[in-house]
Amino acid sequence: KMYIWILLVASTAVASAAVLENESCAKLAQKVESLEFELRAENADLKERIARLENSNTAVAFMAAENAGVNVARNGRITYPDVVTNVGGGYSAQQNEFVCPITGLYLFSWTSVSNGDNRILTDLYHKSQVVASGICTGPNSTSCTNTAIIQCTQGDRLYVQCGTEYTCDRQT
């Protein structure tokens, strides 16, 4: 009788373990199903975002010049009326400024040419603050090129202005 009782206790324990194991398996199966659902939704969202990026025009570039040469007073904006390229539509020759069409990292480069022995100081403004400067000095006509890499937010305004130290008697 004792063997039967031990066998009955052992079979009850095995049955209880099997029930617990089935419940654990069911919970794990539910968890896996839930995670699969979340991954499918996340995958669909990522595919949609990738498609939007691939179909959007994120290229931005412009090139403008002042081919005639101008005299600009101290603190006056440099004009670049001859627009060669304006991909993204950010440059306005009427306003003499570039408005960032998208947020991103931008590279700006501008060249100045002095007339005779005159000095030219130019400043690149971003959000109404000087972020880069260049000075042309030297005998005869001297050119200088300046470059700045700036993190910009959509809508930021940038322009080149004659500095406070010297007049800009010739710009190209």
PDB file of C-alpha atoms in Angstrom:
ATOM      1  CA  LYS A   1       0.000   0.000   0.000  1.00  0.00           C
ATOM      2  CA  MET A   2       2.853   2.280   0.611  1.00  0.00           C
ATOM      3  CA  TYR A   3       4.197   1.782  -2.910  1.00  0.00           C
ATOM      4  CA  ILE A   4       0.845   2.702  -4.395  1.00  0.00           C
ATOM      5  CA  TRP A   5       0.639   5.853  -2.327  1.00  0.00           C
ATOM      6  CA  ILE A   6       4.170   6.961  -3.375  1.00  0.00           C
ATOM      7  CA  LEU A   7       3.332   6.168  -6.976  1.00  0.00           C
ATOM      8  CA  LEU A   8       0.112   8.205  -6.687  1.00  0.00           C
ATOM      9  CA  VAL A   9       2.035  11.184  -5.164  1.00  0.00           C
ATOM     10  CA  ALA A  10       4.698  10.959  -7.884  1.00  0.00           C
ATOM     11  CA  SER A  11       2.145  10.812 -10.699  1.00  0.00           C
ATOM     12  CA  THR A  12       0.261  13.786  -9.174  1.00  0.00           C
ATOM     13  CA  ALA A  13       3.517  15.785  -9.050  1.00  0.00           C
ATOM     14  CA  VAL A  14       4.298  14.892 -12.673  1.00  0.00           C
ATOM     15  CA  ALA A  15       0.767  15.882 -13.717  1.00  0.00           C
ATOM     16  CA  SER A  16       1.074  19.196 -11.816  1.00  0.00           C
ATOM     17  CA  ALA A  17       4.424  19.871 -13.462  1.00  0.00           C
ATOM     18  CA  ALA A  18       2.922  19.123 -16.870  1.00  0.00           C
ATOM     19  CA  VAL A  19       0.049  21.560 -16.206  1.00  0.00           C
ATOM     20  CA  LEU A  20       2.517  24.255 -15.086  1.00  0.00           C
ATOM     21  CA  GLU A  21       4.678  23.548 -18.110  1.00  0.00           C
ATOM     22  CA  ASN A  22       1.658  23.833 -20.422  1.00  0.00           C
ATOM     23  CA  GLU A  23       0.700  27.155 -18.777  1.00  0.00           C
ATOM     24  CA  SER A  24       4.282  28.435 -19.139  1.00  0.00           C
ATOM     25  CA  CYS A  25       4.368  27.323 -22.768  1.00  0.00           C
ATOM     26  CA  ALA A  26       1.059  29.060 -23.409  1.00  0.00           C
ATOM     27  CA  LYS A  27       2.367  32.287 -21.814  1.00  0.00           C
ATOM     28  CA  LEU A  28       5.577  32.052 -23.825  1.00  0.00           C
ATOM     29  CA  ALA A  29       3.596  31.439 -27.005  1.00  0.00           C
ATOM     30  CA  GLN A  30       1.474  34.528 -26.275  1.00  0.00           C
ATOM     31  CA  LYS A  31       4.595  36.578 -25.609  1.00  0.00           C
ATOM     32  CA  VAL A  32       6.220  35.379 -28.854  1.00  0.00           C
ATOM     33  CA  GLU A  33       3.026  36.172 -30.769  1.00  0.00           C
ATOM     34  CA  SER A  34       2.913  39.653 -29.204  1.00  0.00           C
ATOM     35  CA  LEU A  35       6.569  40.308 -30.061  1.00  0.00           C
ATOM     36  CA  GLU A  36       6.036  39.089 -33.628  1.00  0.00           C
ATOM     37  CA  PHE A  37       3.115  41.513 -33.980  1.00  0.00           C
ATOM     38  CA  GLU A  38       5.227  44.406 -32.654  1.00  0.00           C
ATOM     39  CA  LEU A  39       8.106  43.521 -34.990  1.00  0.00           C
ATOM     40  CA  ARG A  40       5.785  43.361 -38.004  1.00  0.00           C
ATOM     41  CA  ALA A  41       4.359  46.778 -37.130  1.00  0.00           C
ATOM     42  CA  GLU A  42       7.850  48.241 -36.590  1.00  0.00           C
ATOM     43  CA  ASN A  43       9.070  46.698 -39.854  1.00  0.00           C
ATOM     44  CA  ALA A  44       6.130  48.179 -41.760  1.00  0.00           C
ATOM     45  CA  ASP A  45       6.806  51.597 -40.191  1.00  0.00           C
ATOM     46  CA  LEU A  46      10.502  51.438 -41.116  1.00  0.00           C
ATOM     47  CA  LYS A  47       9.681  50.410 -44.699  1.00  0.00           C
ATOM     48  CA  GLU A  48       7.290  53.360 -44.984  1.00  0.00           C
ATOM     49  CA  ARG A  49       9.908  55.783 -43.602  1.00  0.00           C
ATOM     50  CA  ILE A  50      12.558  54.447 -45.999  1.00  0.00           C
ATOM     51  CA  ALA A  51      10.175  54.829 -48.950  1.00  0.00           C
ATOM     52  CA  ARG A  52       9.401  58.425 -47.931  1.00  0.00           C
ATOM     53  CA  LEU A  53      13.111  59.256 -47.692  1.00  0.00           C
ATOM     54  CA  GLU A  54      13.839  57.614 -51.051  1.00  0.00           C
ATOM     55  CA  ASN A  55      11.026  59.565 -52.701  1.00  0.00           C
ATOM     56  CA  SER A  56      11.785  62.923 -51.099  1.00  0.00           C
ATOM     57  CA  ASN A  57      14.085  65.478 -52.655  1.00  0.00           C
ATOM     58  CA  THR A  58      16.652  66.121 -49.958  1.00  0.00           C
ATOM     59  CA  ALA A  59      19.313  67.566 -52.268  1.00  0.00           C
ATOM     60  CA  VAL A  60      20.168  71.184 -51.528  1.00  0.00           C
ATOM     61  CA  ALA A  61      22.780  73.204 -53.403  1.00  0.00           C
ATOM     62  CA  PHE A  62      23.126  76.707 -54.735  1.00  0.00           C
ATOM     63  CA  MET A  63      25.661  78.819 -56.547  1.00  0.00           C
ATOM     64  CA  ALA A  64      25.300  82.549 -57.044  1.00  0.00           C
ATOM     65  CA  ALA A  65      27.731  85.221 -58.156  1.00  0.00           C
ATOM     66  CA  GLU A  66      28.272  88.948 -58.574  1.00  0.00           C
ATOM     67  CA  ASN A  67      30.058  89.091 -61.895  1.00  0.00           C
ATOM     68  CA  ALA A  68      30.097  92.870 -62.362  1.00  0.00           C
ATOM     69  CA  GLY A  69      31.783  93.820 -59.087  1.00  0.00           C
ATOM     70  CA  VAL A  70      30.108  96.155 -56.648  1.00  0.00           C
ATOM     71  CA  ASN A  71      30.933  98.626 -53.944  1.00  0.00           C
ATOM     72  CA  VAL A  72      29.382  97.658 -50.612  1.00  0.00           C
ATOM     73  CA  ALA A  73      29.380  99.882 -47.555  1.00  0.00           C
ATOM     74  CA  ARG A  74      30.509  98.662 -44.168  1.00  0.00           C
ATOM     75  CA  ASN A  75      27.937  96.293 -42.690  1.00  0.00           C
ATOM     76  CA  GLY A  76      26.192  96.044 -46.076  1.00  0.00           C
ATOM     77  CA  ARG A  77      25.001  92.714 -47.446  1.00  0.00           C
ATOM     78  CA  ILE A  78      26.911  91.352 -50.376  1.00  0.00           C
ATOM     79  CA  THR A  79      24.677  90.831 -53.393  1.00  0.00           C
ATOM     80  CA  TYR A  80      24.868  87.724 -55.543  1.00  0.00           C
ATOM     81  CA  PRO A  81      22.205  88.383 -58.205  1.00  0.00           C
ATOM     82  CA  ASP A  82      23.435  85.901 -60.816  1.00  0.00           C
ATOM     83  CA  VAL A  83      21.927  82.598 -59.673  1.00  0.00           C
ATOM     84  CA  VAL A  84      23.584  79.672 -61.445  1.00  0.00           C
ATOM     85  CA  THR A  85      22.144  76.778 -59.424  1.00  0.00           C
ATOM     86  CA  ASN A  86      19.384  76.703 -56.820  1.00  0.00           C
ATOM     87  CA  VAL A  87      18.465  73.079 -56.083  1.00  0.00           C
ATOM     88  CA  GLY A  88      15.988  73.015 -53.216  1.00  0.00           C
ATOM     89  CA  GLY A  89      15.055  76.683 -53.754  1.00  0.00           C
ATOM     90  CA  GLY A  90      16.886  77.979 -50.682  1.00  0.00           C
ATOM     91  CA  TYR A  91      18.700  80.969 -52.196  1.00  0.00           C
ATOM     92  CA  SER A  92      16.924  84.281 -52.773  1.00  0.00           C
ATOM     93  CA  ALA A  93      18.736  86.833 -54.942  1.00  0.00           C
ATOM     94  CA  GLN A  94      16.109  89.416 -53.962  1.00  0.00           C
ATOM     95  CA  GLN A  95      16.855  89.019 -50.251  1.00  0.00           C
ATOM     96  CA  ASN A  96      20.564  88.210 -50.754  1.00  0.00           C
ATOM     97  CA  GLU A  97      20.244  85.283 -48.369  1.00  0.00           C
ATOM     98  CA  PHE A  98      19.946  81.531 -48.172  1.00  0.00           C
ATOM     99  CA  VAL A  99      17.053  80.014 -46.187  1.00  0.00           C
ATOM    100  CA  CYS A 100      17.656  76.363 -45.262  1.00  0.00           C
ATOM    101  CA  PRO A 101      14.905  74.244 -46.831  1.00  0.00           C
ATOM    102  CA  ILE A 102      15.717  71.250 -44.603  1.00  0.00           C
ATOM    103  CA  THR A 103      17.586  70.607 -41.381  1.00  0.00           C
ATOM    104  CA  GLY A 104      21.100  69.355 -41.939  1.00  0.00           C
ATOM    105  CA  LEU A 105      24.803  70.004 -42.157  1.00  0.00           C
ATOM    106  CA  TYR A 106      25.691  72.645 -44.746  1.00  0.00           C
ATOM    107  CA  LEU A 107      28.965  73.747 -46.326  1.00  0.00           C
ATOM    108  CA  PHE A 108      29.168  77.399 -47.369  1.00  0.00           C
ATOM    109  CA  SER A 109      31.969  78.854 -49.454  1.00  0.00           C
ATOM    110  CA  TRP A 110      32.377  82.402 -50.755  1.00  0.00           C
ATOM    111  CA  THR A 111      35.096  84.237 -52.621  1.00  0.00           C
ATOM    112  CA  SER A 112      35.949  87.938 -52.458  1.00  0.00           C
ATOM    113  CA  VAL A 113      38.274  89.961 -54.647  1.00  0.00           C
ATOM    114  CA  SER A 114      39.853  93.207 -53.467  1.00  0.00           C
ATOM    115  CA  ASN A 115      40.363  96.096 -55.851  1.00  0.00           C
ATOM    116  CA  GLY A 116      43.871  97.514 -55.870  1.00  0.00           C
ATOM    117  CA  ASP A 117      45.476  97.708 -52.438  1.00  0.00           C
ATOM    118  CA  ASN A 118      42.171  97.783 -50.559  1.00  0.00           C
ATOM    119  CA  ARG A 119      41.290  95.289 -47.863  1.00  0.00           C
ATOM    120  CA  ILE A 120      37.998  93.460 -47.756  1.00  0.00           C
ATOM    121  CA  LEU A 121      36.523  91.847 -44.662  1.00  0.00           C
ATOM    122  CA  THR A 122      33.474  89.628 -45.189  1.00  0.00           C
ATOM    123  CA  ASP A 123      31.375  87.860 -42.569  1.00  0.00           C
ATOM    124  CA  LEU A 124      29.026  84.900 -42.926  1.00  0.00           C
ATOM    125  CA  TYR A 125      25.954  85.376 -40.753  1.00  0.00           C
ATOM    126  CA  HIS A 126      23.805  82.559 -39.386  1.00  0.00           C
ATOM    127  CA  LYS A 127      20.816  83.471 -37.223  1.00  0.00           C
ATOM    128  CA  SER A 128      22.044  87.093 -37.286  1.00  0.00           C
ATOM    129  CA  GLN A 129      25.392  86.098 -35.744  1.00  0.00           C
ATOM    130  CA  VAL A 130      28.815  86.099 -37.401  1.00  0.00           C
ATOM    131  CA  VAL A 131      29.926  82.462 -37.728  1.00  0.00           C
ATOM    132  CA  ALA A 132      32.863  82.863 -40.111  1.00  0.00           C
ATOM    133  CA  SER A 133      34.964  85.716 -41.494  1.00  0.00           C
ATOM    134  CA  GLY A 134      37.449  86.257 -44.250  1.00  0.00           C
ATOM    135  CA  ILE A 135      39.832  89.072 -45.078  1.00  0.00           C
ATOM    136  CA  CYS A 136      41.497  89.872 -48.383  1.00  0.00           C
ATOM    137  CA  THR A 137      44.669  91.940 -48.163  1.00  0.00           C
ATOM    138  CA  GLY A 138      47.563  92.448 -50.461  1.00  0.00           C
ATOM    139  CA  PRO A 139      48.890  94.448 -53.334  1.00  0.00           C
ATOM    140  CA  ASN A 140      46.881  94.788 -56.513  1.00  0.00           C
ATOM    141  CA  SER A 141      43.768  92.631 -56.807  1.00  0.00           C
ATOM    142  CA  THR A 142      43.706  89.808 -54.290  1.00  0.00           C
ATOM    143  CA  SER A 143      41.127  87.049 -53.954  1.00  0.00           C
ATOM    144  CA  CYS A 144      40.315  85.001 -50.906  1.00  0.00           C
ATOM    145  CA  THR A 145      37.967  82.082 -50.451  1.00  0.00           C
ATOM    146  CA  ASN A 146      36.331  81.236 -47.145  1.00  0.00           C
ATOM    147  CA  THR A 147      34.522  78.067 -46.116  1.00  0.00           C
ATOM    148  CA  ALA A 148      32.305  77.209 -43.171  1.00  0.00           C
ATOM    149  CA  ILE A 149      30.476  74.018 -42.211  1.00  0.00           C
ATOM    150  CA  ILE A 150      27.369  74.785 -40.185  1.00  0.00           C
ATOM    151  CA  GLN A 151      24.609  72.679 -38.614  1.00  0.00           C
ATOM    152  CA  CYS A 152      21.381  74.380 -39.666  1.00  0.00           C
ATOM    153  CA  THR A 153      17.720  73.954 -38.893  1.00  0.00           C
ATOM    154  CA  GLN A 154      15.003  74.294 -41.509  1.00  0.00           C
ATOM    155  CA  GLY A 155      14.218  77.995 -41.889  1.00  0.00           C
ATOM    156  CA  ASP A 156      17.636  79.269 -40.707  1.00  0.00           C
ATOM    157  CA  ARG A 157      18.843  82.311 -42.683  1.00  0.00           C
ATOM    158  CA  LEU A 158      22.437  82.846 -43.831  1.00  0.00           C
ATOM    159  CA  TYR A 159      24.037  85.694 -45.741  1.00  0.00           C
ATOM    160  CA  VAL A 160      27.410  87.306 -46.427  1.00  0.00           C
ATOM    161  CA  GLN A 161      27.953  90.859 -45.286  1.00  0.00           C
ATOM    162  CA  CYS A 162      30.775  93.357 -45.557  1.00  0.00           C
ATOM    163  CA  GLY A 163      32.597  93.601 -42.239  1.00  0.00           C
ATOM    164  CA  THR A 164      32.801  96.633 -39.984  1.00  0.00           C
ATOM    165  CA  GLU A 165      36.517  97.290 -40.505  1.00  0.00           C
ATOM    166  CA  TYR A 166      36.663  97.965 -44.237  1.00  0.00           C
ATOM    167  CA  THR A 167      34.413  98.823 -47.142  1.00  0.00           C
ATOM    168  CA  CYS A 168      33.962  96.098 -49.706  1.00  0.00           C
ATOM    169  CA  ASP A 169      34.873  97.945 -52.841  1.00  0.00           C
ATOM    170  CA  ARG A 170      34.756  94.895 -55.122  1.00  0.00           C
ATOM    171  CA  GLN A 171      33.026  91.571 -54.581  1.00  0.00           C
ATOM    172  CA  THR A 172      32.572  88.614 -56.869  1.00  0.00           C
TER     173      THR A 172
END
